[in-house]
Structure formats: structure tokens, C-alpha cells
CSV table of C-alpha atoms in Angstrom, one decimal:
chain,number,residue,atom,x,y,z
A,1,MET,CA,69.1,75.2,155.1
A,2,LYS,CA,70.2,78.7,155.7
A,3,PRO,CA,72.1,80.5,152.9
A,4,ILE,CA,75.7,81.3,153.8
A,5,TYR,CA,78.1,82.7,151.2
A,6,GLN,CA,81.8,82.0,150.6
A,7,ASP,CA,84.3,84.8,151.2
A,8,SER,CA,87.3,83.2,149.4
A,9,PHE,CA,87.4,82.6,145.7
A,10,GLY,CA,89.3,81.0,142.9
A,11,GLU,CA,91.0,77.6,142.8
A,12,GLU,CA,91.4,77.6,146.6
A,13,GLY,CA,88.0,79.2,147.4
A,14,ASN,CA,85.9,78.1,150.3
A,15,CYS,CA,82.6,77.1,148.5
A,16,LEU,CA,82.6,73.7,150.4
A,17,GLN,CA,82.9,75.4,153.7
A,18,ALA,CA,80.1,77.8,152.9
A,19,ALA,CA,77.9,75.0,151.4
A,20,LEU,CA,78.3,73.0,154.6
A,21,ALA,CA,77.6,76.0,156.8
A,22,SER,CA,74.4,76.5,154.7
A,23,LEU,CA,73.3,72.9,154.8
A,24,PHE,CA,73.9,72.6,158.6
A,25,GLU,CA,72.8,76.2,159.4
A,26,LEU,CA,76.1,77.1,161.1
A,27,PRO,CA,78.1,80.3,161.0
A,28,LEU,CA,80.9,80.1,158.4
A,29,GLU,CA,83.6,80.2,161.0
A,30,GLU,CA,82.2,77.1,162.7
A,31,VAL,CA,83.0,75.0,159.7
A,32,PRO,CA,86.7,74.5,158.9
A,33,TYR,CA,88.2,75.6,155.6
A,34,MET,CA,88.8,72.5,153.4
A,35,ASN,CA,91.3,73.2,150.6
A,36,PRO,CA,90.0,71.8,147.3
A,37,LEU,CA,93.6,71.2,146.2
A,38,ARG,CA,94.9,69.4,149.3
A,39,GLY,CA,92.9,66.5,150.8
A,40,GLN,CA,89.5,68.1,150.8
A,41,TRP,CA,87.6,64.8,151.1
A,42,PHE,CA,89.7,63.6,154.1
A,43,ALA,CA,89.1,66.9,155.9
A,44,LEU,CA,85.4,66.6,155.2
A,45,GLU,CA,85.3,63.1,156.6
A,46,LYS,CA,87.2,64.2,159.8
A,47,TRP,CA,84.8,67.2,160.3
A,48,CYS,CA,81.7,65.0,159.8
A,49,GLU,CA,83.1,62.4,162.2
A,50,THR,CA,83.0,65.0,165.0
A,51,ARG,CA,79.3,65.5,164.2
A,52,ASP,CA,78.5,61.7,164.1
A,53,LEU,CA,78.0,61.9,160.3
A,54,ARG,CA,79.5,60.2,157.3
A,55,PRO,CA,79.7,61.9,153.9
A,56,ILE,CA,78.9,59.6,151.0
A,57,GLY,CA,79.7,60.7,147.5
A,58,PHE,CA,77.8,59.4,144.5
A,59,SER,CA,78.2,59.8,140.8
A,60,VAL,CA,75.2,61.8,139.5
A,61,ASN,CA,74.2,58.7,137.5
A,62,ALA,CA,74.2,56.4,140.5
A,63,VAL,CA,71.1,57.4,142.4
A,64,LYS,CA,68.0,59.3,141.4
A,65,PRO,CA,66.2,61.1,142.9
A,66,LEU,CA,68.2,62.1,146.0
A,67,PRO,CA,66.3,62.5,149.2
A,68,ASP,CA,66.2,65.9,150.9
A,69,TYR,CA,69.3,68.2,151.2
A,70,HIS,CA,72.7,67.3,149.8
A,71,LEU,CA,75.7,68.8,148.1
A,72,MET,CA,76.3,69.0,144.4
A,73,GLN,CA,79.8,69.2,143.0
A,74,GLY,CA,81.1,69.9,139.5
A,75,VAL,CA,82.3,72.7,137.3
A,76,SER,CA,80.8,76.1,137.7
A,77,VAL,CA,80.1,78.5,134.9
A,78,ARG,CA,83.3,80.3,136.0
A,79,GLY,CA,85.2,77.2,134.9
A,80,LEU,CA,86.3,76.1,138.4
A,81,ARG,CA,85.4,73.1,140.6
A,82,HIS,CA,82.5,74.2,142.8
A,83,THR,CA,80.1,73.0,145.5
A,84,ILE,CA,76.5,74.0,145.8
A,85,VAL,CA,73.5,72.9,147.9
A,86,GLY,CA,70.8,70.8,146.4
A,87,TYR,CA,67.4,69.5,147.4
A,88,GLN,CA,66.0,66.3,146.0
A,89,GLY,CA,68.4,66.5,143.1
A,90,LYS,CA,67.8,70.1,142.2
A,91,PRO,CA,70.2,73.0,142.9
A,92,ILE,CA,68.8,75.5,145.5
A,93,HIS,CA,71.8,77.5,146.8
A,94,ASP,CA,75.0,78.6,145.3
A,95,PRO,CA,77.4,79.8,148.0
A,96,HIS,CA,79.2,82.2,145.5
A,97,PRO,CA,77.8,85.7,146.2
A,98,GLU,CA,77.2,86.2,142.5
A,99,GLY,CA,76.0,82.7,141.9
A,100,ASN,CA,72.7,81.5,140.6
A,101,CYS,CA,73.2,77.7,140.8
A,102,GLU,CA,74.3,77.6,137.2
A,103,MET,CA,76.8,74.9,136.6
A,104,GLN,CA,78.6,73.7,133.5
A,105,SER,CA,78.4,70.2,134.8
A,106,ILE,CA,77.6,68.3,138.0
A,107,ASP,CA,79.4,65.0,138.5
A,108,THR,CA,79.0,64.2,142.2
A,109,TRP,CA,76.3,64.3,144.8
A,110,VAL,CA,77.3,64.2,148.5
A,111,VAL,CA,74.8,63.0,151.1
A,112,PHE,CA,75.3,62.7,154.9
A,113,ILE,CA,74.3,59.8,157.0
A,114,LYS,CA,74.0,59.7,160.8
A,115,LEU,CA,76.4,57.3,162.4
A,116,PHE,CA,75.1,54.8,164.9
A,117,ASN,CA,77.0,55.4,168.2
A,118,GLY,CA,75.2,52.9,170.3
A,119,SER,CA,74.2,55.4,173.0
A,120,GLY,CA,70.5,55.4,172.2
């Protein structure tokens, strides 16, 4: 995990893009912007598919503890939907430059599984 910070804020901010860049240690520009107000999950699935991955979203009450790195989604202390990076169920990186991983609530964890492509 390499901390990357979002550069767009508010209701249409790019926290998911920055959290994914952090999680997969990619430059921000190598992860597409996924609009939280317009089909963000579908865009996430399409991007993951190009990397032979599948995102799986869980209610925070469904699985404990989570293995390794994952995304945590909920409402930030700024009152907006937000995505941060977690490790084994604990917040470790907030992509907001002023963030400190404080969230009003976390309702979803997103993990990524490697797809079997049959080539080895």
C-alpha cells in the first residue's frame, strides 16, 4: 500500500480513485475516475476485470476480521460518502489530504479476489 491522495473533492470527488491507486500502488492517473453519483460500482467492476480481479462488497457486519488490505466505505466526518483503505478491518489510509481516517460511519468493506483465467 502506497498512500495516494485525491485531488477532487465534494460529492463528485475522487476518493475511490485515490484509494484504489493507494491499494494497488499505482499513480492516480492510471486508475480511472469513478463518479460516486453515476454507476461507480459498475465502473469499478469493469476496471477490476481488466486486472483479472473482482471486487466483492460486504456489509461491515457480514465478515470479521477482514484479511489484509481492503477498502472501507461510509460517511466521512465531512458528511459525504467516502472511501478509505483498511488493513485487517482497521482504517490505515484516508486519501483526503486533510484526512485522518475518521469516519462518522463505515457500512461497506470491499475486498478484491483474483479471477481464475485458466492460463496457469
